[in-house]
JSON list of C-alpha atoms and ligand atoms in Angstrom, two decimals:
[
{"chain": "A", "resi": 1, "resn": "MET", "atom": "CA", "xyz": [-15.96, 14.34, 9.48]},
{"chain": "A", "resi": 2, "resn": "SER", "atom": "CA", "xyz": [-12.49, 15.27, 8.36]},
{"chain": "A", "resi": 3, "resn": "ASN", "atom": "CA", "xyz": [-12.08, 18.52, 6.42]},
{"chain": "A", "resi": 4, "resn": "LYS", "atom": "CA", "xyz": [-9.28, 17.01, 4.32]},
{"chain": "A", "resi": 5, "resn": "LYS", "atom": "CA", "xyz": [-9.88, 16.67, 0.59]},
{"chain": "A", "resi": 6, "resn": "ARG", "atom": "CA", "xyz": [-10.60, 13.05, -0.25]},
{"chain": "A", "resi": 7, "resn": "GLY", "atom": "CA", "xyz": [-7.73, 11.38, -2.09]},
{"chain": "A", "resi": 8, "resn": "THR", "atom": "CA", "xyz": [-7.71, 9.89, -5.58]},
{"chain": "A", "resi": 9, "resn": "PHE", "atom": "CA", "xyz": [-8.16, 6.18, -6.10]},
{"chain": "A", "resi": 10, "resn": "VAL", "atom": "CA", "xyz": [-5.91, 4.64, -8.76]},
{"chain": "A", "resi": 11, "resn": "LEU", "atom": "CA", "xyz": [-6.07, 1.20, -10.35]},
{"chain": "A", "resi": 12, "resn": "TYR", "atom": "CA", "xyz": [-2.53, 0.23, -11.21]},
{"chain": "A", "resi": 13, "resn": "SER", "atom": "CA", "xyz": [-1.82, -2.95, -13.22]},
{"chain": "A", "resi": 14, "resn": "GLY", "atom": "CA", "xyz": [0.81, -4.44, -15.45]},
{"chain": "A", "resi": 15, "resn": "SER", "atom": "CA", "xyz": [2.15, -7.82, -16.37]},
{"chain": "A", "resi": 16, "resn": "SER", "atom": "CA", "xyz": [4.21, -9.82, -13.89]},
{"chain": "A", "resi": 17, "resn": "GLY", "atom": "CA", "xyz": [7.86, -8.82, -14.26]},
{"chain": "A", "resi": 18, "resn": "VAL", "atom": "CA", "xyz": [7.11, -5.50, -15.99]},
{"chain": "A", "resi": 19, "resn": "GLY", "atom": "CA", "xyz": [8.73, -3.53, -13.18]},
{"chain": "A", "resi": 20, "resn": "LYS", "atom": "CA", "xyz": [5.56, -2.09, -11.69]},
{"chain": "A", "resi": 21, "resn": "GLY", "atom": "CA", "xyz": [6.84, -2.77, -8.18]},
{"chain": "A", "resi": 22, "resn": "THR", "atom": "CA", "xyz": [10.02, -0.81, -8.92]},
{"chain": "A", "resi": 23, "resn": "ILE", "atom": "CA", "xyz": [8.00, 2.10, -10.32]},
{"chain": "A", "resi": 24, "resn": "MET", "atom": "CA", "xyz": [5.72, 1.94, -7.28]},
{"chain": "A", "resi": 25, "resn": "ALA", "atom": "CA", "xyz": [8.67, 2.08, -4.85]},
{"chain": "A", "resi": 26, "resn": "GLU", "atom": "CA", "xyz": [9.89, 5.26, -6.59]},
{"chain": "A", "resi": 27, "resn": "LEU", "atom": "CA", "xyz": [6.41, 6.80, -6.55]},
{"chain": "A", "resi": 28, "resn": "LEU", "atom": "CA", "xyz": [6.16, 6.21, -2.80]},
{"chain": "A", "resi": 29, "resn": "LYS", "atom": "CA", "xyz": [9.57, 7.79, -2.27]},
{"chain": "A", "resi": 30, "resn": "ARG", "atom": "CA", "xyz": [8.84, 10.85, -4.37]},
{"chain": "A", "resi": 31, "resn": "ASP", "atom": "CA", "xyz": [5.27, 11.65, -3.43]},
{"chain": "A", "resi": 32, "resn": "PRO", "atom": "CA", "xyz": [4.20, 11.38, 0.24]},
{"chain": "A", "resi": 33, "resn": "SER", "atom": "CA", "xyz": [0.53, 11.71, -0.73]},
{"chain": "A", "resi": 34, "resn": "ILE", "atom": "CA", "xyz": [0.66, 8.25, -2.31]},
{"chain": "A", "resi": 35, "resn": "ARG", "atom": "CA", "xyz": [-0.19, 5.10, -0.36]},
{"chain": "A", "resi": 36, "resn": "LEU", "atom": "CA", "xyz": [-0.31, 1.56, -1.64]},
{"chain": "A", "resi": 37, "resn": "SER", "atom": "CA", "xyz": [-3.23, -0.55, -0.56]},
{"chain": "A", "resi": 38, "resn": "VAL", "atom": "CA", "xyz": [-1.96, -3.72, 1.17]},
{"chain": "A", "resi": 39, "resn": "SER", "atom": "CA", "xyz": [-3.78, -6.76, -0.25]},
{"chain": "A", "resi": 40, "resn": "ASN", "atom": "CA", "xyz": [-4.64, -10.02, 1.40]},
{"chain": "A", "resi": 41, "resn": "THR", "atom": "CA", "xyz": [-3.12, -13.05, -0.34]},
{"chain": "A", "resi": 42, "resn": "THR", "atom": "CA", "xyz": [-3.03, -16.80, 0.18]},
{"chain": "A", "resi": 43, "resn": "ARG", "atom": "CA", "xyz": [0.36, -17.12, -1.56]},
{"chain": "A", "resi": 44, "resn": "SER", "atom": "CA", "xyz": [3.48, -17.75, 0.53]},
{"chain": "A", "resi": 45, "resn": "PRO", "atom": "CA", "xyz": [5.80, -14.82, 1.20]},
{"chain": "A", "resi": 46, "resn": "ARG", "atom": "CA", "xyz": [8.83, -14.42, -1.08]},
{"chain": "A", "resi": 47, "resn": "GLU", "atom": "CA", "xyz": [12.18, -13.84, 0.53]},
{"chain": "A", "resi": 48, "resn": "GLY", "atom": "CA", "xyz": [12.25, -10.35, 2.03]},
{"chain": "A", "resi": 49, "resn": "GLU", "atom": "CA", "xyz": [8.48, -9.85, 1.96]},
{"chain": "A", "resi": 50, "resn": "ILE", "atom": "CA", "xyz": [7.03, -8.63, 5.23]},
{"chain": "A", "resi": 51, "resn": "ASP", "atom": "CA", "xyz": [3.56, -9.51, 6.50]},
{"chain": "A", "resi": 52, "resn": "GLY", "atom": "CA", "xyz": [1.43, -6.36, 6.74]},
{"chain": "A", "resi": 53, "resn": "VAL", "atom": "CA", "xyz": [3.79, -4.38, 4.50]},
{"chain": "A", "resi": 54, "resn": "HIS", "atom": "CA", "xyz": [3.91, -6.16, 1.14]},
{"chain": "A", "resi": 55, "resn": "TYR", "atom": "CA", "xyz": [0.81, -8.25, 1.72]},
{"chain": "A", "resi": 56, "resn": "ASN", "atom": "CA", "xyz": [-1.27, -9.56, 4.56]},
{"chain": "A", "resi": 57, "resn": "PHE", "atom": "CA", "xyz": [-0.44, -13.26, 4.21]},
{"chain": "A", "resi": 58, "resn": "VAL", "atom": "CA", "xyz": [-3.57, -15.18, 5.15]},
{"chain": "A", "resi": 59, "resn": "THR", "atom": "CA", "xyz": [-4.88, -18.75, 4.97]},
{"chain": "A", "resi": 60, "resn": "LYS", "atom": "CA", "xyz": [-7.57, -19.76, 2.45]},
{"chain": "A", "resi": 61, "resn": "GLU", "atom": "CA", "xyz": [-10.03, -19.98, 5.38]},
{"chain": "A", "resi": 62, "resn": "GLN", "atom": "CA", "xyz": [-9.23, -16.43, 6.53]},
{"chain": "A", "resi": 63, "resn": "PHE", "atom": "CA", "xyz": [-9.52, -15.21, 2.94]},
{"chain": "A", "resi": 64, "resn": "LYS", "atom": "CA", "xyz": [-12.91, -16.85, 2.47]},
{"chain": "A", "resi": 65, "resn": "LYS", "atom": "CA", "xyz": [-14.22, -15.51, 5.78]},
{"chain": "A", "resi": 66, "resn": "LEU", "atom": "CA", "xyz": [-13.73, -11.91, 4.58]},
{"chain": "A", "resi": 67, "resn": "ILE", "atom": "CA", "xyz": [-15.47, -12.78, 1.27]},
{"chain": "A", "resi": 68, "resn": "ASP", "atom": "CA", "xyz": [-18.47, -13.96, 3.30]},
{"chain": "A", "resi": 69, "resn": "GLU", "atom": "CA", "xyz": [-18.41, -10.72, 5.29]},
{"chain": "A", "resi": 70, "resn": "ASP", "atom": "CA", "xyz": [-18.44, -8.67, 2.03]},
{"chain": "A", "resi": 71, "resn": "GLY", "atom": "CA", "xyz": [-15.12, -7.18, 3.12]},
{"chain": "A", "resi": 72, "resn": "TYR", "atom": "CA", "xyz": [-13.41, -7.02, -0.27]},
{"chain": "A", "resi": 73, "resn": "LEU", "atom": "CA", "xyz": [-13.54, -4.22, -2.83]},
{"chain": "A", "resi": 74, "resn": "GLU", "atom": "CA", "xyz": [-12.54, -6.93, -5.32]},
{"chain": "A", "resi": 75, "resn": "TYR", "atom": "CA", "xyz": [-10.74, -10.25, -5.27]},
{"chain": "A", "resi": 76, "resn": "ALA", "atom": "CA", "xyz": [-9.40, -12.71, -7.82]},
{"chain": "A", "resi": 77, "resn": "GLN", "atom": "CA", "xyz": [-7.66, -16.01, -8.19]},
{"chain": "A", "resi": 78, "resn": "TYR", "atom": "CA", "xyz": [-4.30, -15.72, -9.92]},
{"chain": "A", "resi": 79, "resn": "CYS", "atom": "CA", "xyz": [-2.01, -18.71, -10.62]},
{"chain": "A", "resi": 80, "resn": "ASP", "atom": "CA", "xyz": [-3.69, -20.85, -7.88]},
{"chain": "A", "resi": 81, "resn": "ASN", "atom": "CA", "xyz": [-3.72, -18.20, -5.17]},
{"chain": "A", "resi": 82, "resn": "TYR", "atom": "CA", "xyz": [-6.30, -15.69, -4.01]},
{"chain": "A", "resi": 83, "resn": "TYR", "atom": "CA", "xyz": [-5.61, -11.96, -3.88]},
{"chain": "A", "resi": 84, "resn": "GLY", "atom": "CA", "xyz": [-8.03, -9.31, -2.63]},
{"chain": "A", "resi": 85, "resn": "THR", "atom": "CA", "xyz": [-8.32, -5.69, -1.55]},
{"chain": "A", "resi": 86, "resn": "PRO", "atom": "CA", "xyz": [-9.81, -5.11, 1.91]},
{"chain": "A", "resi": 87, "resn": "LYS", "atom": "CA", "xyz": [-12.47, -2.40, 1.52]},
{"chain": "A", "resi": 88, "resn": "LYS", "atom": "CA", "xyz": [-12.11, -0.67, 4.85]},
{"chain": "A", "resi": 89, "resn": "GLN", "atom": "CA", "xyz": [-8.42, 0.02, 4.53]},
{"chain": "A", "resi": 90, "resn": "VAL", "atom": "CA", "xyz": [-8.84, 1.81, 1.15]},
{"chain": "A", "resi": 91, "resn": "GLU", "atom": "CA", "xyz": [-11.80, 3.86, 2.39]},
{"chain": "A", "resi": 92, "resn": "ASP", "atom": "CA", "xyz": [-9.92, 5.00, 5.49]},
{"chain": "A", "resi": 93, "resn": "LEU", "atom": "CA", "xyz": [-6.85, 6.11, 3.51]},
{"chain": "A", "resi": 94, "resn": "LEU", "atom": "CA", "xyz": [-8.95, 7.99, 0.92]},
{"chain": "A", "resi": 95, "resn": "ASN", "atom": "CA", "xyz": [-10.81, 9.77, 3.70]},
{"chain": "A", "resi": 96, "resn": "GLU", "atom": "CA", "xyz": [-7.50, 10.78, 5.23]},
{"chain": "A", "resi": 97, "resn": "GLY", "atom": "CA", "xyz": [-6.67, 12.49, 1.92]},
{"chain": "A", "resi": 98, "resn": "TYR", "atom": "CA", "xyz": [-4.16, 9.97, 0.55]},
{"chain": "A", "resi": 99, "resn": "ASN", "atom": "CA", "xyz": [-3.98, 9.01, -3.11]},
{"chain": "A", "resi": 100, "resn": "VAL", "atom": "CA", "xyz": [-4.44, 5.26, -2.90]},
{"chain": "A", "resi": 101, "resn": "PHE", "atom": "CA", "xyz": [-2.93, 2.96, -5.52]},
{"chain": "A", "resi": 102, "resn": "LEU", "atom": "CA", "xyz": [-4.32, -0.53, -5.96]},
{"chain": "A", "resi": 103, "resn": "GLU", "atom": "CA", "xyz": [-1.69, -2.73, -7.55]},
{"chain": "A", "resi": 104, "resn": "ILE", "atom": "CA", "xyz": [-3.85, -5.55, -8.88]},
{"chain": "A", "resi": 105, "resn": "GLU", "atom": "CA", "xyz": [-4.10, -7.97, -11.77]},
{"chain": "A", "resi": 106, "resn": "VAL", "atom": "CA", "xyz": [-6.57, -7.51, -14.61]},
{"chain": "A", "resi": 107, "resn": "GLN", "atom": "CA", "xyz": [-9.53, -9.64, -13.38]},
{"chain": "A", "resi": 108, "resn": "GLY", "atom": "CA", "xyz": [-9.78, -7.59, -10.18]},
{"chain": "A", "resi": 109, "resn": "ALA", "atom": "CA", "xyz": [-9.29, -4.33, -12.06]},
{"chain": "A", "resi": 110, "resn": "LEU", "atom": "CA", "xyz": [-12.13, -5.18, -14.46]},
{"chain": "A", "resi": 111, "resn": "GLN", "atom": "CA", "xyz": [-14.43, -5.86, -11.49]},
{"chain": "A", "resi": 112, "resn": "ILE", "atom": "CA", "xyz": [-13.68, -2.38, -10.15]},
{"chain": "A", "resi": 113, "resn": "MET", "atom": "CA", "xyz": [-14.06, -0.71, -13.58]},
{"chain": "A", "resi": 114, "resn": "ALA", "atom": "CA", "xyz": [-17.47, -2.37, -13.97]},
{"chain": "A", "resi": 115, "resn": "LYS", "atom": "CA", "xyz": [-18.58, -0.98, -10.60]},
{"chain": "A", "resi": 116, "resn": "TYR", "atom": "CA", "xyz": [-16.94, 2.44, -10.98]},
{"chain": "A", "resi": 117, "resn": "PRO", "atom": "CA", "xyz": [-16.59, 3.34, -14.68]},
{"chain": "A", "resi": 118, "resn": "ASP", "atom": "CA", "xyz": [-14.90, 6.68, -13.91]},
{"chain": "A", "resi": 119, "resn": "VAL", "atom": "CA", "xyz": [-12.05, 5.13, -11.95]},
{"chain": "A", "resi": 120, "resn": "LEU", "atom": "CA", "xyz": [-8.55, 6.32, -12.83]},
{"chain": "A", "resi": 121, "resn": "SER", "atom": "CA", "xyz": [-6.68, 3.33, -14.26]},
{"chain": "A", "resi": 122, "resn": "ILE", "atom": "CA", "xyz": [-3.08, 2.89, -15.40]},
{"chain": "A", "resi": 123, "resn": "PHE", "atom": "CA", "xyz": [-1.55, -0.14, -17.13]},
{"chain": "A", "resi": 124, "resn": "ILE", "atom": "CA", "xyz": [2.24, -0.50, -17.17]},
{"chain": "A", "resi": 125, "resn": "LEU", "atom": "CA", "xyz": [3.47, -2.05, -20.42]},
{"chain": "A", "resi": 126, "resn": "PRO", "atom": "CA", "xyz": [6.74, -3.86, -21.12]},
{"chain": "A", "resi": 127, "resn": "THR", "atom": "CA", "xyz": [8.75, -2.85, -24.16]},
{"chain": "A", "resi": 128, "resn": "SER", "atom": "CA", "xyz": [8.35, -6.49, -25.30]},
{"chain": "A", "resi": 129, "resn": "ILE", "atom": "CA", "xyz": [7.45, -9.98, -24.02]},
{"chain": "A", "resi": 130, "resn": "GLU", "atom": "CA", "xyz": [11.15, -10.84, -24.38]},
{"chain": "A", "resi": 131, "resn": "SER", "atom": "CA", "xyz": [12.03, -8.09, -21.89]},
{"chain": "A", "resi": 132, "resn": "LEU", "atom": "CA", "xyz": [9.53, -9.61, -19.42]},
{"chain": "A", "resi": 133, "resn": "ASN", "atom": "CA", "xyz": [11.09, -13.02, -19.86]},
{"chain": "A", "resi": 134, "resn": "ARG", "atom": "CA", "xyz": [14.52, -11.57, -19.05]},
{"chain": "A", "resi": 135, "resn": "ARG", "atom": "CA", "xyz": [13.27, -9.71, -15.97]},
{"chain": "A", "resi": 136, "resn": "LEU", "atom": "CA", "xyz": [11.47, -12.74, -14.53]},
{"chain": "A", "resi": 137, "resn": "HIS", "atom": "CA", "xyz": [14.61, -14.86, -14.94]},
{"chain": "A", "resi": 138, "resn": "ARG", "atom": "CA", "xyz": [16.81, -12.12, -13.46]},
{"chain": "A", "resi": 139, "resn": "ARG", "atom": "CA", "xyz": [14.49, -11.77, -10.45]},
{"chain": "A", "resi": 140, "resn": "GLY", "atom": "CA", "xyz": [15.17, -15.45, -9.73]},
{"chain": "A", "resi": 141, "resn": "THR", "atom": "CA", "xyz": [12.26, -15.78, -7.28]},
{"chain": "A", "resi": 142, "resn": "GLU", "atom": "CA", "xyz": [10.19, -18.25, -9.29]},
{"chain": "A", "resi": 143, "resn": "SER", "atom": "CA", "xyz": [10.66, -21.73, -10.75]},
{"chain": "A", "resi": 144, "resn": "GLU", "atom": "CA", "xyz": [10.85, -22.20, -14.55]},
{"chain": "A", "resi": 145, "resn": "GLU", "atom": "CA", "xyz": [7.31, -23.57, -14.49]},
{"chain": "A", "resi": 146, "resn": "THR", "atom": "CA", "xyz": [5.96, -20.56, -12.59]},
{"chain": "A", "resi": 147, "resn": "ILE", "atom": "CA", "xyz": [7.84, -18.20, -14.92]},
{"chain": "A", "resi": 148, "resn": "ASN", "atom": "CA", "xyz": [6.23, -19.83, -17.95]},
{"chain": "A", "resi": 149, "resn": "GLU", "atom": "CA", "xyz": [2.83, -19.64, -16.30]},
{"chain": "A", "resi": 150, "resn": "ARG", "atom": "CA", "xyz": [3.36, -15.95, -15.51]},
{"chain": "A", "resi": 151, "resn": "LEU", "atom": "CA", "xyz": [4.54, -15.19, -19.06]},
{"chain": "A", "resi": 152, "resn": "ALA", "atom": "CA", "xyz": [1.42, -16.83, -20.50]},
{"chain": "A", "resi": 153, "resn": "GLN", "atom": "CA", "xyz": [-0.68, -14.82, -18.03]},
{"chain": "A", "resi": 154, "resn": "ALA", "atom": "CA", "xyz": [1.20, -11.65, -19.02]},
{"chain": "A", "resi": 155, "resn": "GLN", "atom": "CA", "xyz": [0.36, -12.19, -22.71]},
{"chain": "A", "resi": 156, "resn": "ARG", "atom": "CA", "xyz": [-3.33, -12.67, -21.82]},
{"chain": "A", "resi": 157, "resn": "GLU", "atom": "CA", "xyz": [-3.30, -9.56, -19.64]},
{"chain": "A", "resi": 158, "resn": "LEU", "atom": "CA", "xyz": [-1.76, -7.43, -22.37]},
{"chain": "A", "resi": 159, "resn": "THR", "atom": "CA", "xyz": [-4.92, -7.91, -24.43]},
{"chain": "A", "resi": 160, "resn": "TYR", "atom": "CA", "xyz": [-6.77, -5.84, -21.79]},
{"chain": "A", "resi": 161, "resn": "LYS", "atom": "CA", "xyz": [-4.47, -2.83, -21.88]},
{"chain": "A", "resi": 162, "resn": "ASP", "atom": "CA", "xyz": [-6.97, -0.72, -23.82]},
{"chain": "A", "resi": 163, "resn": "ARG", "atom": "CA", "xyz": [-9.54, -1.05, -21.04]},
{"chain": "A", "resi": 164, "resn": "TYR", "atom": "CA", "xyz": [-7.30, 1.17, -18.92]},
{"chain": "A", "resi": 165, "resn": "LYS", "atom": "CA", "xyz": [-7.50, 4.94, -19.16]},
{"chain": "A", "resi": 166, "resn": "TYR", "atom": "CA", "xyz": [-3.70, 5.29, -19.44]},
{"chain": "A", "resi": 167, "resn": "ASN", "atom": "CA", "xyz": [-0.90, 3.03, -20.72]},
{"chain": "A", "resi": 168, "resn": "VAL", "atom": "CA", "xyz": [2.65, 3.75, -19.58]},
{"chain": "A", "resi": 169, "resn": "VAL", "atom": "CA", "xyz": [5.60, 1.92, -21.19]},
{"chain": "A", "resi": 170, "resn": "ASN", "atom": "CA", "xyz": [8.35, 1.02, -18.74]},
{"chain": "A", "resi": 171, "resn": "ASP", "atom": "CA", "xyz": [11.29, 1.68, -21.01]},
{"chain": "A", "resi": 172, "resn": "ASP", "atom": "CA", "xyz": [13.13, 4.11, -18.75]},
{"chain": "A", "resi": 173, "resn": "LEU", "atom": "CA", "xyz": [12.32, 3.98, -14.99]},
{"chain": "A", "resi": 174, "resn": "ASP", "atom": "CA", "xyz": [12.59, 7.71, -14.37]},
{"chain": "A", "resi": 175, "resn": "ALA", "atom": "CA", "xyz": [10.44, 8.61, -17.37]},
{"chain": "A", "resi": 176, "resn": "ALA", "atom": "CA", "xyz": [7.79, 6.04, -16.39]},
{"chain": "A", "resi": 177, "resn": "VAL", "atom": "CA", "xyz": [7.64, 7.36, -12.79]},
{"chain": "A", "resi": 178, "resn": "ASN", "atom": "CA", "xyz": [7.29, 10.96, -14.02]},
{"chain": "A", "resi": 179, "resn": "GLU", "atom": "CA", "xyz": [4.55, 9.94, -16.42]},
{"chain": "A", "resi": 180, "resn": "VAL", "atom": "CA", "xyz": [2.54, 8.27, -13.65]},
{"chain": "A", "resi": 181, "resn": "LEU", "atom": "CA", "xyz": [2.99, 11.35, -11.40]},
{"chain": "A", "resi": 182, "resn": "ASP", "atom": "CA", "xyz": [1.84, 13.64, -14.23]},
{"chain": "A", "resi": 183, "resn": "ILE", "atom": "CA", "xyz": [-1.27, 11.52, -14.74]},
{"chain": "A", "resi": 184, "resn": "LEU", "atom": "CA", "xyz": [-2.01, 11.55, -11.00]},
{"chain": "A", "resi": 185, "resn": "HIS", "atom": "CA", "xyz": [-1.69, 15.33, -10.74]},
{"chain": "A", "resi": 186, "resn": "LYS", "atom": "CA", "xyz": [-3.76, 15.90, -13.87]},
{"chain": "A", "resi": 187, "resn": "GLU", "atom": "CA", "xyz": [-6.53, 13.66, -12.47]},
{"chain": "A", "resi": 188, "resn": "ALA", "atom": "CA", "xyz": [-6.33, 14.87, -8.87]},
{"chain": "A", "resi": 189, "resn": "SER", "atom": "CA", "xyz": [-9.90, 16.09, -9.06]},
{"chain": "A", "resi": 190, "resn": "ASN", "atom": "CA", "xyz": [-11.10, 12.55, -9.77]},
{"chain": "A", "resi": 191, "resn": "ASN", "atom": "CA", "xyz": [-12.22, 11.70, -6.23]},
{"chain": "A", "resi": 192, "resn": "LEU", "atom": "CA", "xyz": [-14.35, 8.69, -6.74]},
{"chain": "A", "resi": 193, "resn": "ASN", "atom": "CA", "xyz": [-16.90, 7.65, -4.15]},
{"chain": "A", "resi": 194, "resn": "LEU", "atom": "CA", "xyz": [-16.53, 3.93, -3.51]},
{"chain": "A", "resi": 195, "resn": "SER", "atom": "CA", "xyz": [-19.67, 3.44, -1.48]},
{"chain": "B", "resi": 201, "resn": "5GP", "atom": "P1", "xyz": [2.49, -11.46, -7.01]},
{"chain": "B", "resi": 201, "resn": "5GP", "atom": "O1", "xyz": [2.27, -12.90, -6.62]},
{"chain": "B", "resi": 201, "resn": "5GP", "atom": "O2", "xyz": [3.49, -11.33, -8.12]},
{"chain": "B", "resi": 201, "resn": "5GP", "atom": "O3", "xyz": [2.79, -10.57, -5.81]},
{"chain": "B", "resi": 201, "resn": "5GP", "atom": "O4", "xyz": [1.11, -10.91, -7.58]},
{"chain": "B", "resi": 201, "resn": "5GP", "atom": "C1", "xyz": [0.46, -11.56, -8.64]},
{"chain": "B", "resi": 201, "resn": "5GP", "atom": "C2", "xyz": [-0.57, -10.63, -9.25]},
{"chain": "B", "resi": 201, "resn": "5GP", "atom": "O5", "xyz": [-1.62, -10.37, -8.31]},
{"chain": "B", "resi": 201, "resn": "5GP", "atom": "C3", "xyz": [0.01, -9.27, -9.64]},
{"chain": "B", "resi": 201, "resn": "5GP", "atom": "O6", "xyz": [-0.47, -8.93, -10.93]},
{"chain": "B", "resi": 201, "resn": "5GP", "atom": "C4", "xyz": [-0.53, -8.35, -8.58]},
{"chain": "B", "resi": 201, "resn": "5GP", "atom": "O7", "xyz": [-0.69, -7.02, -9.05]},
{"chain": "B", "resi": 201, "resn": "5GP", "atom": "C5", "xyz": [-1.89, -8.98, -8.31]},
{"chain": "B", "resi": 201, "resn": "5GP", "atom": "N1", "xyz": [-2.48, -8.58, -7.05]},
{"chain": "B", "resi": 201, "resn": "5GP", "atom": "C6", "xyz": [-1.89, -8.21, -5.89]},
{"chain": "B", "resi": 201, "resn": "5GP", "atom": "N2", "xyz": [-2.80, -7.88, -4.98]},
{"chain": "B", "resi": 201, "resn": "5GP", "atom": "C7", "xyz": [-4.01, -8.03, -5.54]},
{"chain": "B", "resi": 201, "resn": "5GP", "atom": "C8", "xyz": [-5.37, -7.82, -5.09]},
{"chain": "B", "resi": 201, "resn": "5GP", "atom": "O8", "xyz": [-5.64, -7.40, -3.98]},
{"chain": "B", "resi": 201, "resn": "5GP", "atom": "N3", "xyz": [-6.35, -8.10, -5.98]},
{"chain": "B", "resi": 201, "resn": "5GP", "atom": "C9", "xyz": [-6.10, -8.56, -7.23]},
{"chain": "B", "resi": 201, "resn": "5GP", "atom": "N4", "xyz": [-7.15, -8.76, -8.03]},
{"chain": "B", "resi": 201, "resn": "5GP", "atom": "N5", "xyz": [-4.84, -8.73, -7.70]},
{"chain": "B", "resi": 201, "resn": "5GP", "atom": "C10", "xyz": [-3.82, -8.49, -6.86]}
]
């Protein structure tokens, strides 16, 4: 057994286009104790996304095989694709002492909250739905139809924000990053047992 203190497990959600990926990239740069869990997904890679870094890109058959093996901490279907968190990877990182962030949508987060009510959870909020609309268009990675679908999904997801322990508004990037780091350090003693 390792004598390292077990890391903190963090559920991290926010509507598509809210800038949670940008906040996450800053968190990873500023705090070496933070690791992002790499999910399995059946969606196709976007330009610049690397297999094994941003996601493990898998087929529906591969995804379903791990469901049958009880290998997911949670999984969900989101806009026609499956997304899931491989259990073993998260456990290993927590045991190594890393603070592990799970960047997942609301359905998956609710599954984890139901299983582990004490889990540390953070929801990143947009300043407005209009600001999300602008960001999704600026990102330019999705078709108009997909953008509309994601905006509708974002509005539905916003209704769950109060289920999260903390809400952080992404108005100013630096302020939002500092707020998440403050929450993490304040809750560092929250070392949840996932088994
Ligand atoms: P995207 O296609 O934009 O990368 O992700 C779509 C949504 O799926 C985002 O809200 C993202 O946080 C979520 N997501 C990514 N990985 C997982 C996962 O492992 N499980 C669940 N439930 N959601 C995920």
